[in-house]
Coordinates of N, CA and C in Angstrom, one line a residue:
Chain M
X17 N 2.7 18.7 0.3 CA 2.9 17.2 0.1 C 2.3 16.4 1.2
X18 N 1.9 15.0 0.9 CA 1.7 14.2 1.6 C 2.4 13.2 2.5
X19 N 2.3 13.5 4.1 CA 3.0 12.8 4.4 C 2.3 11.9 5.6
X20 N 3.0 10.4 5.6 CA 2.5 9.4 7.0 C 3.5 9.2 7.9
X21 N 3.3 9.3 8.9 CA 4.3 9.3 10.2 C 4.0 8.2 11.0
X22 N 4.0 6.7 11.0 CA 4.3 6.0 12.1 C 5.5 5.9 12.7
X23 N 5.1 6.4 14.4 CA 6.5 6.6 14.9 C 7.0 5.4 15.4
X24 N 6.2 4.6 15.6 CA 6.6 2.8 16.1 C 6.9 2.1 15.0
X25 N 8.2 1.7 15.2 CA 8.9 1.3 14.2 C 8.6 -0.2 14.6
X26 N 8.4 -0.6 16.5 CA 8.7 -2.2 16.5 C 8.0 -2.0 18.0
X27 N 7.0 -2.4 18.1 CA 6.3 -3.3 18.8 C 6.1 -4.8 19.7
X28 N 6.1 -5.1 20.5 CA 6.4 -6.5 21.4 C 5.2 -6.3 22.6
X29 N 4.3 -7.3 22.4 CA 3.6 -7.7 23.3 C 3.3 -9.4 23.9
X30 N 2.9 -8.9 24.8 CA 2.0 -10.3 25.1 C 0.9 -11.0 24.6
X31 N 0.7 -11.9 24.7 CA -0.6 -12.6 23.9 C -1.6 -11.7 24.9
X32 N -3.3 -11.7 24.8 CA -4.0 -10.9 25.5 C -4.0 -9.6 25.7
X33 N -2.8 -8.9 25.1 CA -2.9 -7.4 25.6 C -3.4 -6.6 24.8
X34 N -3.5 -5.6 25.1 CA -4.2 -4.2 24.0 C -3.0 -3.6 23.5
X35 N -3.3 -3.2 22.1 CA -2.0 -2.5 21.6 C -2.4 -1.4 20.8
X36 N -1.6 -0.5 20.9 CA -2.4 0.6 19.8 C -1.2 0.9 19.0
X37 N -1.4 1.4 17.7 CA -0.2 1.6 16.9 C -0.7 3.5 16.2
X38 N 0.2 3.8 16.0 CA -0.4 5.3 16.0 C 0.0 5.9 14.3
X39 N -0.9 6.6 13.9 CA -0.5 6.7 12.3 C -1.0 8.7 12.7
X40 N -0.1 9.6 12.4 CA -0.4 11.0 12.0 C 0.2 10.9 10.3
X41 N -1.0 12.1 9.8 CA -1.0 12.2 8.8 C -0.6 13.7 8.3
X42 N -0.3 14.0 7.2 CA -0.3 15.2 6.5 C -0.3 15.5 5.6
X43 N -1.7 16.6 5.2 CA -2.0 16.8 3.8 C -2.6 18.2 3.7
X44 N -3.0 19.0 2.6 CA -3.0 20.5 2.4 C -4.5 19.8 2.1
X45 N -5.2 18.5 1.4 CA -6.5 18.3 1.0 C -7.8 18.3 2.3
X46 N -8.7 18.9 1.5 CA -9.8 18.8 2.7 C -10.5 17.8 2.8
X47 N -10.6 16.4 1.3 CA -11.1 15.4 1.3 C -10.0 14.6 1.2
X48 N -10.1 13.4 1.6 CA -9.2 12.1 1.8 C -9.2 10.9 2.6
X49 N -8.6 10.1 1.9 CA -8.6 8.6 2.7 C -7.7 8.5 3.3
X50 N -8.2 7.7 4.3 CA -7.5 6.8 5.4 C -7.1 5.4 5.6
X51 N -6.0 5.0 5.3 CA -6.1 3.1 5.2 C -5.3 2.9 6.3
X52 N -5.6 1.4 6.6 CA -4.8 0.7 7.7 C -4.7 -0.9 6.5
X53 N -3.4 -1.4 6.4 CA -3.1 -2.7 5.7 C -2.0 -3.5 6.7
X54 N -2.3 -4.6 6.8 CA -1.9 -5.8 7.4 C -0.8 -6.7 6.8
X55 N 0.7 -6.6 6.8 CA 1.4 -7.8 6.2 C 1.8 -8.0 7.2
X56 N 1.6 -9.7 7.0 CA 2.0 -11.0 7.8 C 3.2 -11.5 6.7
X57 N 3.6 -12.1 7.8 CA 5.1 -12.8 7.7 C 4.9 -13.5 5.9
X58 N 3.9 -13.7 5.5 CA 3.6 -14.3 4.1 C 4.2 -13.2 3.0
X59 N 4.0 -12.0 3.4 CA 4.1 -10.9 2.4 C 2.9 -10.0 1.5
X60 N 2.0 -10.5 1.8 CA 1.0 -10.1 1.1 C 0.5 -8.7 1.8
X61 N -0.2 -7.9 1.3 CA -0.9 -6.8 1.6 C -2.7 -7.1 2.2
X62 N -2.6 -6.8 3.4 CA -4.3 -7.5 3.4 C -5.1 -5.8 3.9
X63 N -6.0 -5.5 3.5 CA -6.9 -4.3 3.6 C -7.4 -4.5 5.0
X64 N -7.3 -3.5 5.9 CA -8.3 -3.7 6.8 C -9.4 -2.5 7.2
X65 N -8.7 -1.0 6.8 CA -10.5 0.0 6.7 C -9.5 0.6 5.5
X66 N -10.7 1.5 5.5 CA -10.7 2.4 4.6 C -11.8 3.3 5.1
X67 N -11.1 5.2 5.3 CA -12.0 5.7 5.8 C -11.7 7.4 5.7
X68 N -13.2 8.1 5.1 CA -13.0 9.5 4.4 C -12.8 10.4 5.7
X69 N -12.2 11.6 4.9 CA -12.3 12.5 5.6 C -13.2 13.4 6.4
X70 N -14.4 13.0 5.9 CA -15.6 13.2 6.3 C -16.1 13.1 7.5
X71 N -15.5 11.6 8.0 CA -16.4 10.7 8.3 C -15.8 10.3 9.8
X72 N -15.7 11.0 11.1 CA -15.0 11.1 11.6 C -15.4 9.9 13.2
X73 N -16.4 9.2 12.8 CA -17.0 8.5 14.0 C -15.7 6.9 13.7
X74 N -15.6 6.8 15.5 CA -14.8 5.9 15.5 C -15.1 4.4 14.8
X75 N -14.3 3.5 14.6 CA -15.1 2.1 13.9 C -14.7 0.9 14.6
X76 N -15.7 0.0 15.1 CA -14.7 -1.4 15.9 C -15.4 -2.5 14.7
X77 N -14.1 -3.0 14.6 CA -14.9 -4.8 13.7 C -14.1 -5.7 14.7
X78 N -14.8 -6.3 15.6 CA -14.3 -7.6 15.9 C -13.6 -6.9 17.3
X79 N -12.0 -7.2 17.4 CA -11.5 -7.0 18.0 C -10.1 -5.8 17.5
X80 N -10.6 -5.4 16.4 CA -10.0 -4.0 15.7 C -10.8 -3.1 16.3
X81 N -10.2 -1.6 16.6 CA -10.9 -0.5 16.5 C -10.0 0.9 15.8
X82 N -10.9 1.5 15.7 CA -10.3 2.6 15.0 C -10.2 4.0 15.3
X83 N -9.3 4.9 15.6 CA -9.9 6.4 15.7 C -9.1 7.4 15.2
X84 N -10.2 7.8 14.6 CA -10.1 9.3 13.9 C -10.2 10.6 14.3
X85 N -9.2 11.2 14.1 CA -9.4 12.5 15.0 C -8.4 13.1 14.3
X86 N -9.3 14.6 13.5 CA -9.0 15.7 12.5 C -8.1 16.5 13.0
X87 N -8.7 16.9 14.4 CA -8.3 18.2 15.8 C -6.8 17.7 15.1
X88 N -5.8 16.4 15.5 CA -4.6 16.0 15.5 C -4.2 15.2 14.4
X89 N -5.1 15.2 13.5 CA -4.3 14.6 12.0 C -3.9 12.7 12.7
X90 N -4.9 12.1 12.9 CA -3.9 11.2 13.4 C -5.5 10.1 13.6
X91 N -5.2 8.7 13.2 CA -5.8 7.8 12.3 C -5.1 6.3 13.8
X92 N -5.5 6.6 14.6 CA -4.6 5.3 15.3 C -5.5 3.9 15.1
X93 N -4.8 2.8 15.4 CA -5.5 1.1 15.4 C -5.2 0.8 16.1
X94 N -6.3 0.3 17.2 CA -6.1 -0.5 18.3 C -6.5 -1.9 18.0
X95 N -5.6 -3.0 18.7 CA -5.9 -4.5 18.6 C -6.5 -4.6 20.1
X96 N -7.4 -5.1 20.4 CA -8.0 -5.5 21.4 C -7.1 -7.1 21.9
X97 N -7.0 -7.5 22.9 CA -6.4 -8.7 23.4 C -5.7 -9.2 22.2
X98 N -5.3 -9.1 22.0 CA -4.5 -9.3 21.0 C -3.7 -10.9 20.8
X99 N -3.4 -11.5 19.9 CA -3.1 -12.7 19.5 C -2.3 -12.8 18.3
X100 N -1.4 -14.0 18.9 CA -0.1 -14.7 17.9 C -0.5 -13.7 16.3
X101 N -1.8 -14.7 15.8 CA -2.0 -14.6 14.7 C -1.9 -13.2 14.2
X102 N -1.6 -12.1 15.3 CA -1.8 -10.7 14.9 C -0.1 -9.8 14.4
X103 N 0.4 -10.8 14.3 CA 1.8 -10.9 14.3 C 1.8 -10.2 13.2
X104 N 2.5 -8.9 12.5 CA 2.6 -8.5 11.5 C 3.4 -7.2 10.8
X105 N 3.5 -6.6 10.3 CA 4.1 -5.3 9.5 C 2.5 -4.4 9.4
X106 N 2.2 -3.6 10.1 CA 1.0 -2.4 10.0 C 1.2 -1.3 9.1
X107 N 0.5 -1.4 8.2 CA 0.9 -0.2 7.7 C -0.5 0.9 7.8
X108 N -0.3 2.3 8.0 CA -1.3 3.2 7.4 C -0.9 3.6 6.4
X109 N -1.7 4.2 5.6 CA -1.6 5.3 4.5 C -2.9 6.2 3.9
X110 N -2.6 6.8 2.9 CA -3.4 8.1 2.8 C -3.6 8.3 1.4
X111 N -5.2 8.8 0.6 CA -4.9 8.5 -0.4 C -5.8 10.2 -0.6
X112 N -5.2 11.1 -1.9 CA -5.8 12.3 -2.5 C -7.1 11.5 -2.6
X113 N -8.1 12.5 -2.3 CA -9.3 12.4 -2.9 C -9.9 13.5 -4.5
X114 N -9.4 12.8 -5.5 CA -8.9 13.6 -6.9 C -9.0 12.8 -8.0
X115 N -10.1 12.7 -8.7 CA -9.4 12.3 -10.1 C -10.0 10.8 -10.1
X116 N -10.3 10.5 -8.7 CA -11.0 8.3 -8.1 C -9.9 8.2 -8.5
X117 N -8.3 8.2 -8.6 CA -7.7 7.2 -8.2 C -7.1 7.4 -7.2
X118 N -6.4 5.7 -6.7 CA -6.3 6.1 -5.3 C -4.6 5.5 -5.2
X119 N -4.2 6.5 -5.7 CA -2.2 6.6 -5.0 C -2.5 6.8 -4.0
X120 N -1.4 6.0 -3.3 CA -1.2 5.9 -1.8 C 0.2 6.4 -1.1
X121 N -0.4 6.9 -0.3 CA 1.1 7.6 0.4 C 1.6 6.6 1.7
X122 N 2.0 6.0 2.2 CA 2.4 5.2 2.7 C 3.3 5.5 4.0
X123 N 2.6 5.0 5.3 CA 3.6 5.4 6.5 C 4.9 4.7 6.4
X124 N 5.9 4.0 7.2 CA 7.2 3.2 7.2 C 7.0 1.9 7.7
X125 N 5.6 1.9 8.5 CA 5.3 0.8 9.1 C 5.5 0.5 10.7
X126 N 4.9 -0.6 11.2 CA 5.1 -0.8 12.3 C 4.5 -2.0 12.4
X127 N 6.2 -2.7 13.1 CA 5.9 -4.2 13.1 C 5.4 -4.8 14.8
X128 N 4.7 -5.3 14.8 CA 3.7 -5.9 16.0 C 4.2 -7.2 16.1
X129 N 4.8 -7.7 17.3 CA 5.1 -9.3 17.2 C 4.4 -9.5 18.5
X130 N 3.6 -10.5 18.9 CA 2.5 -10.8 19.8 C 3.2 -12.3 20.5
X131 N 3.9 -12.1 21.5 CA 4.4 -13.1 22.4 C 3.4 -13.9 22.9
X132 N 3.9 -15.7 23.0 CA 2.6 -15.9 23.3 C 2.8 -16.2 24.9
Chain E
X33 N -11.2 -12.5 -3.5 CA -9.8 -12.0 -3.9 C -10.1 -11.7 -4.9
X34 N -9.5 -10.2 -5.5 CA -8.9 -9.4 -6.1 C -8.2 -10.5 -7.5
X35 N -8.6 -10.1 -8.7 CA -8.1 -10.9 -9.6 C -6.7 -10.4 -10.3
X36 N -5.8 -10.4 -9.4 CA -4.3 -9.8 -9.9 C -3.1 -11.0 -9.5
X37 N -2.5 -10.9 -10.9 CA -1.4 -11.9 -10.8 C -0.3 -11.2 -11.5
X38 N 0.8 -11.4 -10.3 CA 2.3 -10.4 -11.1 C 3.1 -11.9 -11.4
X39 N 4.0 -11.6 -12.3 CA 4.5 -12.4 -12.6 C 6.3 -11.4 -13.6
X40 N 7.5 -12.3 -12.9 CA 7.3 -13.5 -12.0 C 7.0 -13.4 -10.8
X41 N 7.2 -14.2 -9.5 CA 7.2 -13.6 -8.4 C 8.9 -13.9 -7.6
X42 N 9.5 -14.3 -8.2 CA 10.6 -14.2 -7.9 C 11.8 -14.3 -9.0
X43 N 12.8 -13.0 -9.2 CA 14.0 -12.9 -9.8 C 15.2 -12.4 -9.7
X44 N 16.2 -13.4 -9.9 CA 17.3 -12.7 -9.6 C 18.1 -12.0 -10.8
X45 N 18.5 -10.8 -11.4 CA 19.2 -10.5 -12.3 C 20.2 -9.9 -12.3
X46 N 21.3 -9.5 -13.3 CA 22.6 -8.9 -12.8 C 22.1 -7.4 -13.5
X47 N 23.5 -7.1 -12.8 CA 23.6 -5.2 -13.1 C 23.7 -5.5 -14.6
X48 N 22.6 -3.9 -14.9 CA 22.9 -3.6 -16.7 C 21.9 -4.4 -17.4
X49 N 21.4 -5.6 -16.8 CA 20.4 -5.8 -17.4 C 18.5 -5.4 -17.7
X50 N 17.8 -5.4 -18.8 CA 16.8 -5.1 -18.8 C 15.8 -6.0 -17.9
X51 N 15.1 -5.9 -17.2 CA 14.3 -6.5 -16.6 C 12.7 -6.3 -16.5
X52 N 12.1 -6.8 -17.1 CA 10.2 -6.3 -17.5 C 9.3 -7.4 -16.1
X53 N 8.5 -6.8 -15.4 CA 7.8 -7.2 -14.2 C 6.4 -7.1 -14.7
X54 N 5.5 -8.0 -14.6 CA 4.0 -8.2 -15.2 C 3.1 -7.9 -14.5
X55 N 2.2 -7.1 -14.5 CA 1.0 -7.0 -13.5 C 0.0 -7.5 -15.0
X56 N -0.8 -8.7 -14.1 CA -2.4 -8.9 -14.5 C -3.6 -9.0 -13.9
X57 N -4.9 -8.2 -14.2 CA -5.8 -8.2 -13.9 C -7.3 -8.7 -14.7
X58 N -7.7 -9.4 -14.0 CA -9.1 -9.8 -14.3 C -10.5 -9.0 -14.2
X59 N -10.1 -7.6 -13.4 CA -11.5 -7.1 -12.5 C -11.9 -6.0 -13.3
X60 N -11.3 -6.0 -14.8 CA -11.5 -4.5 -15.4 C -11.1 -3.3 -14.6
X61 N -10.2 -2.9 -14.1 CA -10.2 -1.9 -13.1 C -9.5 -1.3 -13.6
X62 N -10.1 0.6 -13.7 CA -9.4 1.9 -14.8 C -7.9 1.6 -14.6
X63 N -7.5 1.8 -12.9 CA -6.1 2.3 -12.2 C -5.5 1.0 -11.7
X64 N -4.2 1.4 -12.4 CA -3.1 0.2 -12.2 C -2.1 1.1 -11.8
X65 N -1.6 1.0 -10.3 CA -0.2 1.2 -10.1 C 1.2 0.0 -9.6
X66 N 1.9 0.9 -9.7 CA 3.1 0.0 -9.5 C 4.4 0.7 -7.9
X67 N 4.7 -0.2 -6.8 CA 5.1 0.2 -5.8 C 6.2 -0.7 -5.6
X68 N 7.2 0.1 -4.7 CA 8.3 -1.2 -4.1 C 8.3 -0.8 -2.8
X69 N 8.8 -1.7 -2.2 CA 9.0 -1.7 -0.6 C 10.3 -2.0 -0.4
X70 N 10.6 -1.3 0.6 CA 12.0 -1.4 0.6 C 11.6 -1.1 2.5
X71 N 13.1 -1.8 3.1 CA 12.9 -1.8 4.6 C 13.2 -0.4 4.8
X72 N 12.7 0.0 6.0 CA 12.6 1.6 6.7 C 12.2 2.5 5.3
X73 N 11.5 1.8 4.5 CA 10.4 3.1 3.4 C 9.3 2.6 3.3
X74 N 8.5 1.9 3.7 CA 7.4 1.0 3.4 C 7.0 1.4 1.9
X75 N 6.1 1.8 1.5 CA 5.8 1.4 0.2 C 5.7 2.9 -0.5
X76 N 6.7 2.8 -2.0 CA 6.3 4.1 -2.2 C 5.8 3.6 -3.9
X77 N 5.6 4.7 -4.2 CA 4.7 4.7 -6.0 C 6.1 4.8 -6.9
X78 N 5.8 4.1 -8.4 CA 6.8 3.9 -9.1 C 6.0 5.2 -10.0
X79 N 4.8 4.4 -10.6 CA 4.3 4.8 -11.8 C 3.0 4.6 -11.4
X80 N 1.4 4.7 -12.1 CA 0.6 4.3 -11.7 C -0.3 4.8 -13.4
X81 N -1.1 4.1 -13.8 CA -2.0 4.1 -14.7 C -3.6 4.5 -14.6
X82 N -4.3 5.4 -15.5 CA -5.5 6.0 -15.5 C -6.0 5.3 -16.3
X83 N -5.9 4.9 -17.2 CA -6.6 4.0 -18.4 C -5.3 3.6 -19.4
X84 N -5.8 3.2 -20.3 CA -4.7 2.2 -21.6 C -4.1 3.4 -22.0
X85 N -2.8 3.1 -22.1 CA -1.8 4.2 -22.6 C -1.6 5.4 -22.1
X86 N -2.1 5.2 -21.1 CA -2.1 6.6 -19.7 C -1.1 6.6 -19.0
X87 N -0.7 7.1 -18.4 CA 0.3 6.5 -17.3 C 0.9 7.9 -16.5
X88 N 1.3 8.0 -15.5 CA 2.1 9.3 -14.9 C 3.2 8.8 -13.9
X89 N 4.0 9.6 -13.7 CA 5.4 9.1 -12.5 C 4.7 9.4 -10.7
X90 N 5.3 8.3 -9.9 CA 5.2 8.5 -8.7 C 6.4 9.2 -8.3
X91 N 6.7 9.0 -7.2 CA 7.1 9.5 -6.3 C 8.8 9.3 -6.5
X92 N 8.8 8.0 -6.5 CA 10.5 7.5 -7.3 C 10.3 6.3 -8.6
X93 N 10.1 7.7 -9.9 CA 10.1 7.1 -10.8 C 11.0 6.5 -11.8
X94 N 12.7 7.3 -11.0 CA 13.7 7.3 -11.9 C 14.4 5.8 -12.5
X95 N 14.9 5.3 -13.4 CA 14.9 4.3 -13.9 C 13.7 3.5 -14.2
X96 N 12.9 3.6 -13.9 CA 11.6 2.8 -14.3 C 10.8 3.4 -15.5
X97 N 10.4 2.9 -16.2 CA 9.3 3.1 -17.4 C 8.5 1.9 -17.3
X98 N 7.1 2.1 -17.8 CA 6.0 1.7 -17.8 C 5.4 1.5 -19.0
X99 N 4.3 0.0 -19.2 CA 3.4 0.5 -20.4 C 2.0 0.0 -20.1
X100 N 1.1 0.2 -20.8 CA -0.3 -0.5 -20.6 C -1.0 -0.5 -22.2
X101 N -0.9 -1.5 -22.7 CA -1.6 -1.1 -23.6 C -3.0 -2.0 -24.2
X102 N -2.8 -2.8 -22.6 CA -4.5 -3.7 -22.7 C -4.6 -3.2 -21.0
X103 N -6.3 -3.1 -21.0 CA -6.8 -2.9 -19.9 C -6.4 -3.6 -18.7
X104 N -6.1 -5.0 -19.2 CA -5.9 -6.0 -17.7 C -3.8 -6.2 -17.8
X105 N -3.2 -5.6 -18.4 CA -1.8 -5.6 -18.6 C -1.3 -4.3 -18.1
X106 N -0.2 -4.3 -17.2 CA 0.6 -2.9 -16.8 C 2.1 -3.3 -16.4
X107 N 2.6 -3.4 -17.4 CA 4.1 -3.7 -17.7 C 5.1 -2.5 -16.4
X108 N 6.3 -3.3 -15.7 CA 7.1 -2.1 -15.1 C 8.1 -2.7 -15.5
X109 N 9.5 -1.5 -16.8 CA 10.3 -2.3 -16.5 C 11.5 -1.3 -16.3
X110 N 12.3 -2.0 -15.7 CA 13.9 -1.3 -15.6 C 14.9 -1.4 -17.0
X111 N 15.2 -0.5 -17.3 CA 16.2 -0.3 -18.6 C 17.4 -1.4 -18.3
X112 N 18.1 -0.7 -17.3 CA 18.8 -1.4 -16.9 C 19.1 -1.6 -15.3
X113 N 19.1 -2.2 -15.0 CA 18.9 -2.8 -13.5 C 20.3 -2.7 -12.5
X114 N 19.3 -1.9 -11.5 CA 20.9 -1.6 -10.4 C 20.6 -2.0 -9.2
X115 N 21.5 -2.3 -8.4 CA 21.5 -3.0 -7.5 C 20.3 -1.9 -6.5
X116 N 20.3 -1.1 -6.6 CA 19.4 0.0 -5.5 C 18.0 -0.1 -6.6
X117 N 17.6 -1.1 -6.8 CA 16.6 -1.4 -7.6 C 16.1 -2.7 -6.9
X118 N 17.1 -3.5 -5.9 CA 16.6 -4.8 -5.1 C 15.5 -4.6 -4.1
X119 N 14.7 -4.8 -4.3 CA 13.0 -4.6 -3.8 C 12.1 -5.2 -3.9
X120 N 11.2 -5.5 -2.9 CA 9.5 -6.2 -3.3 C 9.0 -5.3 -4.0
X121 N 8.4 -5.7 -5.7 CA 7.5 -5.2 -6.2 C 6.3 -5.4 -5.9
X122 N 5.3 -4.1 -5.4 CA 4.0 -4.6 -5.9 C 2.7 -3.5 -6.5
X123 N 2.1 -4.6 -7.4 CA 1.2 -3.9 -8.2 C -0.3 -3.8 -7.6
X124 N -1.3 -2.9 -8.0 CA -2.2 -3.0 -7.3 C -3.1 -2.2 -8.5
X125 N -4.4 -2.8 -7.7 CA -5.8 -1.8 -9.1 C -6.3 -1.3 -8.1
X126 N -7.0 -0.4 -9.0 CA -7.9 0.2 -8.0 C -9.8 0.8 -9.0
X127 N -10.5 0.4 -9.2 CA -11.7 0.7 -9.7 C -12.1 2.1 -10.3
X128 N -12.4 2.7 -11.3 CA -13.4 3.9 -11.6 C -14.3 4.6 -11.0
X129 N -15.2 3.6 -10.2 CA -15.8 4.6 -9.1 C -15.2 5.3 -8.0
X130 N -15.7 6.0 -7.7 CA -14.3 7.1 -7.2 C -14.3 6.3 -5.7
X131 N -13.4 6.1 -5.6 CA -12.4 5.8 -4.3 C -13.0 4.7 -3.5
X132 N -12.7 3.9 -4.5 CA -12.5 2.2 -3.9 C -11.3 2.5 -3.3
X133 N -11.2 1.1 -2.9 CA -10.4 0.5 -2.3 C -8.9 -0.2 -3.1
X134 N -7.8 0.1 -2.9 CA -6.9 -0.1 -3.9 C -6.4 -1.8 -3.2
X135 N -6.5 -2.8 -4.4 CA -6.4 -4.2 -4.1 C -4.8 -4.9 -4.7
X136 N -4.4 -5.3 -3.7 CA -2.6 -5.4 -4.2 C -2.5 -7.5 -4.6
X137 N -1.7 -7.0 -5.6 CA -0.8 -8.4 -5.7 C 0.2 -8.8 -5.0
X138 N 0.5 -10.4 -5.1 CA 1.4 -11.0 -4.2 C 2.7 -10.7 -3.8
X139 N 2.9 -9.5 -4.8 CA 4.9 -9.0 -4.8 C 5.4 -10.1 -5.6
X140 N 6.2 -8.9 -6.2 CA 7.7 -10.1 -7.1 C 8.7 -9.4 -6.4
X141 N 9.6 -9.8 -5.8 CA 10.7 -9.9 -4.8 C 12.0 -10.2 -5.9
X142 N 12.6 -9.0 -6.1 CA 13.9 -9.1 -7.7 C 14.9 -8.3 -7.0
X143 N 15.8 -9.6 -7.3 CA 17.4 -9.5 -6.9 C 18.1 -8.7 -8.2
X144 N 19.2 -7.7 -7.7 CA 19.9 -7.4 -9.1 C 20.9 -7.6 -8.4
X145 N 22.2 -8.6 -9.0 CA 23.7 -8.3 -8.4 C 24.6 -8.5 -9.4

C-alpha cells in the first residue's frame, strides 16, 4: 500500500528564514509521482510540482526548491527566506503511475505559519 | 484555472438525510475524483471516475455512492448523512494523457447535525 508520512504537523517561523518541510513516501511501484500542494488560509488546493520517479535531479522555482532522493523515499520542500504570504497547510502526496489516472495518496499535512 | 465548479459550496444538513454534492467540469477531462479532508487526515479518496459510467471506490468509500453520466458531471452523494460525514469536500480532474497534473475545485464544506 501507499503511504505519505509528513512528520511536521506545525511549523513557526520568522519572516526571512529558511524552512524545510519533510514528506517520506511509500510504495511497492517502481514508477510514480511526487506532488507538493499549497492551502492557504482561503482553502483552496494550489499545485506547486509535480515530479516522476525517474527523474531524480533536484528543482528550484523562485524561492521553492525541491529534493528528491530514492536512497530514502523522501520528497522534502524547502522555502527559501521565507514570507507572511507563505503562511499555509503543505501538503505532499503520491500518485500510482497506472492506468494515467492520478489518485492521490495524501500526507496529513504540515502547517507553516511565517511570523512577521 | 482549471474549469471546475462544485456546487454547493456550502451545506448544512441533518442526520438521515440524502445529500447529492456537484462536481462540474469544462476541460473534457477522462478522470473525476472525489476527496474529503478532514483535520489530522489530510485528504483521502472517496470514489474517483475513468470515463462516463465508470467509476471505482477509494480508500473510504463507505456511505458514499457516485454517478457520472455526462463527461463534465460527477455526482457524490450520501444516502444518508452522518455526522462523521462533516468534511471539506473536494473534487478534482485529472486529463487522459498519462499523468497530468490532477486540478482541484473550491471544496464544499457540509455540515450534518
Amino acid at each position: 500500500a501507499q503511504k505519505v508520512t509528513q512528520a511536521q504537523t506545525e511549523i513557526s517561523v520568522v519572516e526571512k528564514e529558511d524552512v524545510t518541510l519533510d514528506c517520506v513516501y511509500e510504495t511497492r511501484d517502481t514508477t510514480y509521482y511526487l506532488f507538493w500542494y499549497k492551502q492557504p488560509p482561503s482553502g483552496e488546493l494550489v499545485f506547486l510540482i509535480r515530479r516522476n520517479s525517474f527523474d531524480e535531479q533536484n528543482e528550484i522555482s523562485g524561492r521553492y526548491s525541491w529534493n528528491f532522493q530514492k536512497s530514502t523515499s523522501s520528497f522534502n520542500f524547502t522555502i527559501t527566506a521565507s514570507q507572511v504570504v507563505d503562511s499555509a497547510v503543505y501538503f505532499c502526496a503520491l500518485s500510482e503511475a497506472r492506468g494515467g489516472s492520478e489518485k492521490l495518496v495524501f500526507g496529513k499535512g504540515t502547517k507553516l505559519t511565517v511570523n512577521p | 484555472d482549471a474549469g471546475i465548479t462544485q456546487s454547493p459550496r456550502h451545506k448544512v444538513t441533518e442526520t438521515g438525510t440524502p445529500v447529492t454534492l456537484r462536481c462540474h467540469q469544462t476541460e473534457n477531462h477522462r478522470y473525476m475524483y472525489w476527496y474529503r479532508q478532514d483535520p489530522g487526515h489530510g485528504l483521502r479518496l472517496i470514489h474517483y471516475s475513468y470515463g462516463v459510467k465508470d467509476t471505482d471506490k477509494g480508500e473510504v468509500s463507505d456511505g458514499y455512492s457516485v454517478s457520472r453520466s455526462k463527461t463534465e458531471d460527477f455526482l457524490l452523494t450520501l444516502e444518508s448523512a452522518t455526522s462523521s460525514q462533516t468534511s471539506v469536500y473536494f473534487c478534482a480532474i485529472s486529463g487522459s494523457q498519462a499523468y497530468t497534473e490532477a486540478f482541484f475545485g473550491q471544496g464544499t464544506r457540509l455540515t450534518v447535525v
